[in-house]
Amino acid sequence: MRFATLTRQPDDPLLRIIGQHGADPRPDKIDLGVGVFRDEAGHTPVMTAVKAAEARLLAEQSSKSYLGPEGDIGFVRALAGLVIGDTVAAERIVGLQTPGGTGALRLAAEVLARAGVAKIWIGSPSWANHAPLFRQAGVEPALIPCFDLNSQTFDLNGFLAGLTGAAAGDAVLLHGCCHNPIGIDPDAAGWAAIAQDVAARDLLPVVDLAYQGLGDGFDVDAEGARTILAAVPEALLAYSCDKNFGLYRERTGALFALSPDRDTGAVVFSNLLALARANWSMPPDHGAAIVRIILEDEGLTAEWRDELETMRQRLESLRATLAAGGRIGAIDLGAVAHGKGMFATLPLSPSQVEWLCDRHGIYMAGSGRINIAGFNTTAIGRFHDALRDMAANGVA
Ligand code: LMR
């Protein structure tokens, strides 16, 4: 009997919020938990370009036979063109489809472990799943605290100082844009400094690009990743289509590897295929086929880009309305205006987070991370009021 040796694991705290919010009968509850885009009515819609591509897929797909561990290569190529473009010679890039961005990160972690990389440096806080995911694959995370929640700023010098502890050959994780959970990215000069430092220290960058198009715009959001790729001989880029194509549960992502030359790339690719085969054999097809159909069709691409831009503008305007609350008690909401994308993390204690939930039905991650897309215009007013109530009651 082996199962008796297992110990019970806690539920994932972020995913638990979905259930807790669903079970809360209060009509004015606010869900700022898991990172999904929502419209003004609180709905996470299927994008119209996705619906159109799905209809085409349904009508035209003639086989569901296996594609292989690399998945839909048309999808991978189209995405590489869009994200990486001609930043580096195409022969230096290999890529394959993965089950979501998390699948891409898992594969990245496993290929790093296979290549003898023992440690990955991560600016902290980071997405709650980054550290466990790398640790589970045998690459130990080393955290560098580098964000100030009160001023909502990224401490570039602190991050670079943290990297002085890295050994040549270690990996470093970089959020491509719309940092999760803080929402603060390096500026162009910051990216250039990081790229130079990473290259000089012979570190292997792993760029996690999961929110392209939801920050400053589709192309601008890829510039950090491109700056890194252009500066180093080797890198990994994990890509998620969850948010920018709204494909969440279809688990649609890709992993790209940059190598010094074509021959090394071929060896890396063979390892990625072998690892994918041992993990999930082949990735699910539906989401990737949808993305391919959109990206191969000019009209659908334009429709999707327009819709994505509308989503981006909604996030921008919600963020501005949230920031207009200014200073409430100890919290300077005005600083949230520095951020981009879906997330901000407020300087709230776990007991304040709990109090906001119990008293006002406001659900957020225990870290104080909020999904800005979870607001609508009236909910932001109620959120400001709740923070005032919390300050008035001296909840610490
Ligand atoms: C989030 O951070 O809320 C999303 O990326 C969903 C997830 O899997 O955690």
Tab-separated table of C-alpha atoms and ligand atoms in Angstrom:
chain	number	residue	atom	x	y	z
A	1	MET	CA	0.000	0.000	0.000
A	2	ARG	CA	1.744	3.176	-1.158
A	3	PHE	CA	-1.034	5.814	-1.192
A	4	ALA	CA	-1.057	5.978	2.597
A	5	THR	CA	2.406	7.584	2.386
A	6	LEU	CA	0.968	10.629	0.562
A	7	THR	CA	0.074	13.734	2.508
A	8	ARG	CA	-2.946	15.870	1.665
A	9	GLN	CA	-2.063	18.919	-0.490
A	10	PRO	CA	-3.871	22.242	-0.084
A	11	ASP	CA	-6.181	23.354	-2.902
A	12	ASP	CA	-4.617	25.915	-5.218
A	13	PRO	CA	-5.539	29.160	-3.432
A	14	LEU	CA	-6.178	31.092	-6.654
A	15	LEU	CA	-8.368	28.434	-8.239
A	16	ARG	CA	-10.249	27.971	-4.949
A	17	ILE	CA	-11.534	31.550	-5.283
A	18	ILE	CA	-13.541	30.533	-8.391
A	19	GLY	CA	-15.609	28.125	-6.263
A	20	GLN	CA	-15.900	30.444	-3.263
A	21	HIS	CA	-17.084	33.354	-5.383
A	22	GLY	CA	-19.582	31.114	-7.208
A	23	ALA	CA	-21.076	29.938	-3.910
A	24	ASP	CA	-21.436	33.482	-2.459
A	25	PRO	CA	-25.127	34.532	-2.715
A	26	ARG	CA	-24.446	38.295	-2.392
A	27	PRO	CA	-25.593	39.944	-5.647
A	28	ASP	CA	-22.972	42.711	-5.532
A	29	LYS	CA	-19.971	40.421	-4.926
A	30	ILE	CA	-16.871	41.265	-6.980
A	31	ASP	CA	-14.531	38.622	-8.435
A	32	LEU	CA	-10.982	39.943	-8.796
A	33	GLY	CA	-9.456	36.464	-8.535
A	34	VAL	CA	-8.317	34.324	-11.435
A	35	GLY	CA	-6.883	36.153	-14.472
A	36	VAL	CA	-9.556	36.051	-17.138
A	37	PHE	CA	-10.791	38.982	-19.195
A	38	ARG	CA	-14.360	40.066	-18.449
A	39	ASP	CA	-16.681	42.501	-20.185
A	40	GLU	CA	-18.798	45.136	-18.429
A	41	ALA	CA	-21.418	42.451	-17.648
A	42	GLY	CA	-18.777	40.262	-15.984
A	43	HIS	CA	-18.815	37.765	-18.850
A	44	THR	CA	-15.721	36.202	-20.474
A	45	PRO	CA	-16.862	36.152	-24.092
A	46	VAL	CA	-15.668	33.973	-26.971
A	47	MET	CA	-14.054	36.444	-29.384
A	48	THR	CA	-15.982	36.870	-32.632
A	49	ALA	CA	-12.918	36.013	-34.757
A	50	VAL	CA	-12.551	32.829	-32.698
A	51	LYS	CA	-16.228	31.944	-33.279
A	52	ALA	CA	-15.795	32.495	-37.033
A	53	ALA	CA	-12.632	30.374	-37.134
A	54	GLU	CA	-14.361	27.666	-35.104
A	55	ALA	CA	-17.264	27.585	-37.571
A	56	ARG	CA	-14.802	27.246	-40.427
A	57	LEU	CA	-12.933	24.488	-38.621
A	58	LEU	CA	-16.150	22.577	-38.003
A	59	ALA	CA	-17.129	22.832	-41.656
A	60	GLU	CA	-13.739	22.076	-43.171
A	61	GLN	CA	-11.848	19.720	-40.870
A	62	SER	CA	-11.759	16.331	-42.537
A	63	SER	CA	-9.704	14.298	-40.065
A	64	LYS	CA	-8.875	14.155	-36.411
A	65	SER	CA	-5.927	11.846	-36.900
A	66	TYR	CA	-2.785	12.493	-34.799
A	67	LEU	CA	-0.490	15.368	-35.732
A	68	GLY	CA	2.517	14.404	-33.604
A	69	PRO	CA	4.176	15.848	-30.483
A	70	GLU	CA	4.944	19.117	-32.300
A	71	GLY	CA	1.223	19.783	-32.731
A	72	ASP	CA	-0.051	22.104	-35.475
A	73	ILE	CA	3.078	23.337	-37.215
A	74	GLY	CA	1.088	25.943	-39.223
A	75	PHE	CA	0.037	27.448	-35.881
A	76	VAL	CA	3.614	27.396	-34.571
A	77	ARG	CA	4.992	29.075	-37.715
A	78	ALA	CA	2.299	31.740	-37.831
A	79	LEU	CA	2.846	32.554	-34.170
A	80	ALA	CA	6.638	32.673	-34.569
A	81	GLY	CA	6.229	35.158	-37.423
A	82	LEU	CA	3.934	37.327	-35.354
A	83	VAL	CA	5.842	37.256	-32.085
A	84	ILE	CA	9.497	36.922	-33.043
A	85	GLY	CA	9.332	38.161	-36.644
A	86	ASP	CA	12.788	38.759	-38.080
A	87	THR	CA	14.404	39.629	-34.736
A	88	VAL	CA	16.767	36.684	-35.191
A	89	ALA	CA	17.532	34.418	-38.185
A	90	ALA	CA	14.642	31.976	-38.623
A	91	GLU	CA	17.104	29.040	-38.715
A	92	ARG	CA	17.992	29.744	-35.074
A	93	ILE	CA	14.396	29.231	-33.884
A	94	VAL	CA	12.559	25.961	-33.319
A	95	GLY	CA	9.099	25.728	-31.806
A	96	LEU	CA	6.275	23.380	-30.955
A	97	GLN	CA	2.689	23.607	-29.775
A	98	THR	CA	2.060	23.000	-26.079
A	99	PRO	CA	-0.988	22.591	-23.825
A	100	GLY	CA	-1.258	26.256	-22.839
A	101	GLY	CA	1.482	28.549	-21.620
A	102	THR	CA	1.848	26.347	-18.537
A	103	GLY	CA	2.665	23.358	-20.791
A	104	ALA	CA	5.277	25.531	-22.516
A	105	LEU	CA	6.813	26.495	-19.173
A	106	ARG	CA	6.823	22.885	-18.002
A	107	LEU	CA	8.602	21.796	-21.182
A	108	ALA	CA	11.039	24.690	-20.781
A	109	ALA	CA	11.769	23.577	-17.216
A	110	GLU	CA	12.322	19.976	-18.285
A	111	VAL	CA	14.651	20.820	-21.160
A	112	LEU	CA	16.622	23.111	-18.832
A	113	ALA	CA	16.938	20.278	-16.307
A	114	ARG	CA	18.062	17.933	-19.079
A	115	ALA	CA	20.659	20.518	-20.158
A	116	GLY	CA	22.064	20.591	-16.630
A	117	VAL	CA	20.573	23.942	-15.565
A	118	ALA	CA	20.154	23.702	-11.787
A	119	LYS	CA	18.748	27.122	-10.921
A	120	ILE	CA	16.332	29.695	-12.319
A	121	TRP	CA	16.361	33.291	-11.041
A	122	ILE	CA	12.915	34.839	-10.726
A	123	GLY	CA	11.989	38.426	-9.829
A	124	SER	CA	9.630	38.246	-6.863
A	125	PRO	CA	6.714	38.217	-6.504
A	126	SER	CA	5.947	36.213	-9.621
A	127	TRP	CA	3.038	34.114	-10.887
A	128	ALA	CA	2.285	31.726	-8.009
A	129	ASN	CA	2.826	28.678	-10.250
A	130	HIS	CA	6.304	29.637	-11.541
A	131	ALA	CA	8.382	28.485	-8.568
A	132	PRO	CA	6.553	25.157	-7.973
A	133	LEU	CA	6.555	24.368	-11.685
A	134	PHE	CA	10.327	24.783	-12.064
A	135	ARG	CA	11.093	23.094	-8.739
A	136	GLN	CA	8.918	20.121	-9.702
A	137	ALA	CA	10.957	19.708	-12.884
A	138	GLY	CA	14.253	19.797	-10.967
A	139	VAL	CA	15.260	23.438	-11.565
A	140	GLU	CA	15.493	25.242	-8.224
A	141	PRO	CA	13.921	28.729	-8.179
A	142	ALA	CA	15.976	31.556	-6.639
A	143	LEU	CA	13.820	34.584	-5.863
A	144	ILE	CA	14.949	38.208	-6.193
A	145	PRO	CA	12.588	40.638	-4.403
A	146	CYS	CA	12.331	43.581	-6.809
A	147	PHE	CA	8.910	45.260	-6.607
A	148	ASP	CA	7.655	47.937	-4.258
A	149	LEU	CA	3.913	47.595	-3.768
A	150	ASN	CA	3.406	50.997	-2.124
A	151	SER	CA	4.816	52.901	-5.083
A	152	GLN	CA	3.953	50.153	-7.625
A	153	THR	CA	7.454	50.208	-9.083
A	154	PHE	CA	9.936	47.670	-10.434
A	155	ASP	CA	13.407	47.974	-8.903
A	156	LEU	CA	15.629	47.349	-11.920
A	157	ASN	CA	18.862	47.894	-10.003
A	158	GLY	CA	17.694	45.543	-7.267
A	159	PHE	CA	16.882	42.893	-9.876
A	160	LEU	CA	20.276	43.254	-11.564
A	161	ALA	CA	22.009	43.222	-8.183
A	162	GLY	CA	20.185	39.966	-7.394
A	163	LEU	CA	21.506	38.464	-10.634
A	164	THR	CA	25.081	38.960	-9.445
A	165	GLY	CA	24.450	35.835	-7.343
A	166	ALA	CA	23.786	33.765	-10.491
A	167	ALA	CA	26.366	31.361	-11.886
A	168	ALA	CA	27.081	31.200	-15.626
A	169	GLY	CA	24.612	28.774	-17.181
A	170	ASP	CA	21.803	29.470	-14.692
A	171	ALA	CA	18.427	30.435	-16.156
A	172	VAL	CA	16.479	33.637	-15.510
A	173	LEU	CA	12.725	34.019	-15.871
A	174	LEU	CA	11.406	37.216	-17.453
A	175	HIS	CA	7.764	38.258	-17.867
A	176	GLY	CA	7.456	39.424	-21.490
A	177	CYS	CA	4.783	42.037	-20.722
A	178	CYS	CA	1.920	42.810	-18.311
A	179	HIS	CA	3.749	41.315	-15.343
A	180	ASN	CA	1.684	38.796	-13.380
A	181	PRO	CA	1.018	39.582	-10.513
A	182	ILE	CA	2.312	43.182	-10.347
A	183	GLY	CA	1.490	44.721	-13.738
A	184	ILE	CA	4.783	46.647	-13.841
A	185	ASP	CA	7.227	45.947	-16.686
A	186	PRO	CA	10.712	47.298	-17.383
A	187	ASP	CA	10.768	50.204	-19.856
A	188	ALA	CA	12.772	49.945	-23.106
A	189	ALA	CA	15.989	51.065	-21.391
A	190	GLY	CA	15.320	48.545	-18.602
A	191	TRP	CA	14.907	45.732	-21.106
A	192	ALA	CA	18.150	46.745	-22.823
A	193	ALA	CA	19.974	46.717	-19.466
A	194	ILE	CA	18.544	43.299	-18.571
A	195	ALA	CA	19.458	41.897	-21.992
A	196	GLN	CA	23.022	43.174	-21.703
A	197	ASP	CA	23.403	41.828	-18.182
A	198	VAL	CA	21.905	38.424	-18.968
A	199	ALA	CA	24.186	38.064	-22.007
A	200	ALA	CA	27.289	39.227	-20.107
A	201	ARG	CA	26.629	36.762	-17.265
A	202	ASP	CA	25.941	33.897	-19.694
A	203	LEU	CA	22.460	33.303	-18.239
A	204	LEU	CA	19.756	31.499	-20.183
A	205	PRO	CA	16.598	33.642	-20.366
A	206	VAL	CA	13.161	32.055	-20.241
A	207	VAL	CA	10.626	34.642	-21.384
A	208	ASP	CA	7.022	34.022	-20.332
A	209	LEU	CA	4.807	35.929	-22.774
A	210	ALA	CA	1.179	35.364	-21.803
A	211	TYR	CA	-0.522	38.735	-22.282
A	212	GLN	CA	0.676	40.084	-25.635
A	213	GLY	CA	-1.682	42.807	-26.827
A	214	LEU	CA	-3.146	43.630	-23.422
A	215	GLY	CA	-0.444	46.077	-22.313
A	216	ASP	CA	0.658	48.855	-24.682
A	217	GLY	CA	-0.393	47.164	-27.946
A	218	PHE	CA	0.390	43.963	-29.794
A	219	ASP	CA	3.810	44.827	-31.236
A	220	VAL	CA	5.036	47.013	-28.388
A	221	ASP	CA	4.248	44.185	-25.975
A	222	ALA	CA	6.699	41.870	-27.786
A	223	GLU	CA	9.582	44.349	-27.726
A	224	GLY	CA	11.000	43.221	-24.379
A	225	ALA	CA	11.094	39.594	-25.560
A	226	ARG	CA	12.658	40.652	-28.870
A	227	THR	CA	15.338	42.707	-27.106
A	228	ILE	CA	16.290	39.644	-25.083
A	229	LEU	CA	16.307	37.274	-28.064
A	230	ALA	CA	18.474	39.646	-30.073
A	231	ALA	CA	21.110	39.791	-27.313
A	232	VAL	CA	21.722	36.155	-26.395
A	233	PRO	CA	22.846	32.933	-28.094
A	234	GLU	CA	20.263	30.735	-26.333
A	235	ALA	CA	16.794	31.421	-24.918
A	236	LEU	CA	13.366	29.910	-24.404
A	237	LEU	CA	10.084	31.717	-25.038
A	238	ALA	CA	6.880	30.285	-23.535
A	239	TYR	CA	3.779	31.695	-25.225
A	240	SER	CA	0.149	31.555	-24.152
A	241	CYS	CA	-2.893	32.261	-26.343
A	242	ASP	CA	-5.233	31.977	-23.326
A	243	LYS	CA	-5.729	35.672	-22.764
A	244	ASN	CA	-5.150	37.360	-26.121
A	245	PHE	CA	-7.302	34.862	-28.049
A	246	GLY	CA	-9.618	34.215	-25.069
A	247	LEU	CA	-8.980	30.472	-25.436
A	248	TYR	CA	-8.365	29.685	-21.751
A	249	ARG	CA	-9.755	26.155	-21.422
A	250	GLU	CA	-8.629	25.126	-24.916
A	251	ARG	CA	-5.051	25.097	-23.538
A	252	THR	CA	-3.288	26.737	-26.467
A	253	GLY	CA	0.359	27.691	-26.243
A	254	ALA	CA	3.779	27.218	-27.782
A	255	LEU	CA	7.397	26.936	-26.746
A	256	PHE	CA	10.129	28.465	-28.894
A	257	ALA	CA	13.847	27.810	-28.421
A	258	LEU	CA	16.574	30.082	-29.737
A	259	SER	CA	19.897	28.351	-30.419
A	260	PRO	CA	23.233	29.645	-31.715
A	261	ASP	CA	22.840	27.751	-35.015
A	262	ARG	CA	20.591	25.408	-36.981
A	263	ASP	CA	22.368	22.193	-35.920
A	264	THR	CA	22.093	22.954	-32.202
A	265	GLY	CA	18.464	23.938	-32.777
A	266	ALA	CA	17.751	20.548	-34.365
A	267	VAL	CA	19.139	18.779	-31.285
A	268	VAL	CA	17.134	21.022	-28.945
A	269	PHE	CA	13.998	20.343	-31.007
A	270	SER	CA	14.535	16.573	-30.803
A	271	ASN	CA	14.735	16.889	-27.013
A	272	LEU	CA	11.582	19.009	-26.865
A	273	LEU	CA	9.718	16.440	-28.973
A	274	ALA	CA	10.902	13.582	-26.759
A	275	LEU	CA	9.896	15.441	-23.584
A	276	ALA	CA	6.505	16.388	-25.023
A	277	ARG	CA	5.910	12.763	-26.029
A	278	ALA	CA	6.751	11.573	-22.522
A	279	ASN	CA	4.497	14.217	-20.940
A	280	TRP	CA	1.315	14.513	-23.002
A	281	SER	CA	2.229	12.696	-26.203
A	282	MET	CA	0.467	15.293	-28.363
A	283	PRO	CA	-1.135	18.619	-27.524
A	284	PRO	CA	-4.895	19.246	-27.908
A	285	ASP	CA	-5.691	20.521	-31.399
A	286	HIS	CA	-8.785	22.705	-31.291
A	287	GLY	CA	-7.377	25.992	-29.934
A	288	ALA	CA	-4.248	25.903	-32.072
A	289	ALA	CA	-6.296	25.190	-35.212
A	290	ILE	CA	-8.444	28.244	-34.408
A	291	VAL	CA	-5.402	30.481	-33.977
A	292	ARG	CA	-3.886	29.159	-37.227
A	293	ILE	CA	-7.102	29.821	-39.149
A	294	ILE	CA	-7.231	33.378	-37.786
A	295	LEU	CA	-3.576	34.131	-38.486
A	296	GLU	CA	-3.710	32.688	-42.007
A	297	ASP	CA	-6.665	34.896	-42.936
A	298	GLU	CA	-6.145	38.649	-43.250
A	299	GLY	CA	-9.780	39.502	-42.526
A	300	LEU	CA	-9.990	37.335	-39.417
A	301	THR	CA	-6.612	38.619	-38.227
A	302	ALA	CA	-7.832	42.219	-38.522
A	303	GLU	CA	-11.060	41.348	-36.687
A	304	TRP	CA	-9.147	39.625	-33.882
A	305	ARG	CA	-6.640	42.490	-33.582
A	306	ASP	CA	-9.517	45.026	-33.324
A	307	GLU	CA	-11.227	42.992	-30.646
A	308	LEU	CA	-7.977	42.553	-28.727
A	309	GLU	CA	-7.376	46.303	-28.898
A	310	THR	CA	-10.874	46.921	-27.480
A	311	MET	CA	-10.049	44.558	-24.612
A	312	ARG	CA	-6.756	46.369	-24.026
A	313	GLN	CA	-8.497	49.747	-23.952
A	314	ARG	CA	-11.077	48.455	-21.489
A	315	LEU	CA	-8.296	47.345	-19.126
A	316	GLU	CA	-6.577	50.709	-19.526
A	317	SER	CA	-9.736	52.635	-18.733
A	318	LEU	CA	-10.646	50.436	-15.723
A	319	ARG	CA	-7.123	50.919	-14.404
A	320	ALA	CA	-7.422	54.706	-14.766
A	321	THR	CA	-10.791	54.714	-12.945
A	322	LEU	CA	-9.340	52.561	-10.171
A	323	ALA	CA	-6.314	54.864	-9.854
A	324	ALA	CA	-8.579	57.931	-9.712
A	325	GLY	CA	-9.535	56.774	-6.198
A	326	GLY	CA	-6.188	58.270	-5.101
A	327	ARG	CA	-4.930	57.659	-1.594
A	328	ILE	CA	-7.364	55.713	0.613
A	329	GLY	CA	-5.971	55.064	4.073
A	330	ALA	CA	-2.476	53.647	3.627
A	331	ILE	CA	-3.047	52.635	0.010
A	332	ASP	CA	-2.098	54.920	-2.866
A	333	LEU	CA	-4.352	53.675	-5.654
A	334	GLY	CA	-2.947	56.414	-7.885
A	335	ALA	CA	0.244	54.358	-8.207
A	336	VAL	CA	-1.719	51.565	-9.925
A	337	ALA	CA	-1.772	53.816	-13.003
A	338	HIS	CA	1.901	52.848	-13.606
A	339	GLY	CA	0.876	49.301	-14.462
A	340	LYS	CA	-0.249	47.481	-17.605
A	341	GLY	CA	-2.485	44.556	-18.391
A	342	MET	CA	-4.787	42.596	-16.140
A	343	PHE	CA	-3.074	42.711	-12.781
A	344	ALA	CA	-2.046	44.930	-9.929
A	345	THR	CA	-1.012	43.812	-6.471
A	346	LEU	CA	-2.126	46.109	-3.687
A	347	PRO	CA	-0.218	46.421	-0.418
A	348	LEU	CA	-2.895	44.562	1.574
A	349	SER	CA	-2.279	42.153	4.441
A	350	PRO	CA	-3.887	38.679	4.321
A	351	SER	CA	-6.298	39.766	7.076
A	352	GLN	CA	-7.323	42.837	5.061
A	353	VAL	CA	-7.935	40.605	2.027
A	354	GLU	CA	-10.074	38.337	4.207
A	355	TRP	CA	-11.948	41.283	5.717
A	356	LEU	CA	-12.763	42.719	2.266
A	357	CYS	CA	-14.140	39.333	1.275
A	358	ASP	CA	-16.175	38.742	4.448
A	359	ARG	CA	-17.532	42.271	4.765
A	360	HIS	CA	-17.869	43.376	1.135
A	361	GLY	CA	-17.868	40.197	-0.987
A	362	ILE	CA	-14.657	41.260	-2.756
A	363	TYR	CA	-12.624	38.230	-3.839
A	364	MET	CA	-8.915	38.498	-4.651
A	365	ALA	CA	-5.746	36.424	-4.250
A	366	GLY	CA	-4.403	36.313	-0.684
A	367	SER	CA	-1.335	38.231	-1.901
A	368	GLY	CA	-3.516	41.286	-2.650
A	369	ARG	CA	-3.388	40.656	-6.411
A	370	ILE	CA	-6.436	41.945	-8.222
A	371	ASN	CA	-7.612	41.131	-11.730
A	372	ILE	CA	-8.584	44.560	-13.007
A	373	ALA	CA	-10.837	42.990	-15.665
A	374	GLY	CA	-13.018	41.721	-12.803
A	375	PHE	CA	-14.300	45.253	-12.226
A	376	ASN	CA	-17.005	47.122	-13.996
A	377	THR	CA	-17.505	50.849	-13.577
A	378	THR	CA	-19.901	50.589	-10.632
A	379	ALA	CA	-17.835	47.884	-8.928
A	380	ILE	CA	-14.819	50.196	-8.848
A	381	GLY	CA	-16.842	52.764	-6.868
A	382	ARG	CA	-17.852	50.023	-4.414
A	383	PHE	CA	-14.220	48.907	-4.167
A	384	HIS	CA	-13.140	52.471	-3.296
A	385	ASP	CA	-15.914	52.590	-0.654
A	386	ALA	CA	-14.829	49.224	0.763
A	387	LEU	CA	-11.229	50.448	1.135
A	388	ARG	CA	-12.542	53.587	2.891
A	389	ASP	CA	-14.622	51.392	5.208
A	390	MET	CA	-11.554	49.251	5.914
A	391	ALA	CA	-9.468	52.338	6.757
A	392	ALA	CA	-12.251	53.759	8.933
A	393	ASN	CA	-12.448	50.476	10.845
A	394	GLY	CA	-8.671	50.403	11.305
A	395	VAL	CA	-8.380	46.906	9.764
A	396	ALA	CA	-4.665	46.107	9.512
B	1	LMR	C1	-3.796	33.743	-13.312
B	1	LMR	O1	-2.662	34.046	-12.935
B	1	LMR	O2	-4.821	34.072	-12.710
B	1	LMR	C2	-3.950	32.954	-14.580
B	1	LMR	O3	-2.743	32.857	-15.242
B	1	LMR	C3	-4.615	31.656	-14.363
B	1	LMR	C4	-3.743	30.657	-13.669
B	1	LMR	O4	-3.606	29.552	-14.210
B	1	LMR	O5	-3.211	30.924	-12.601
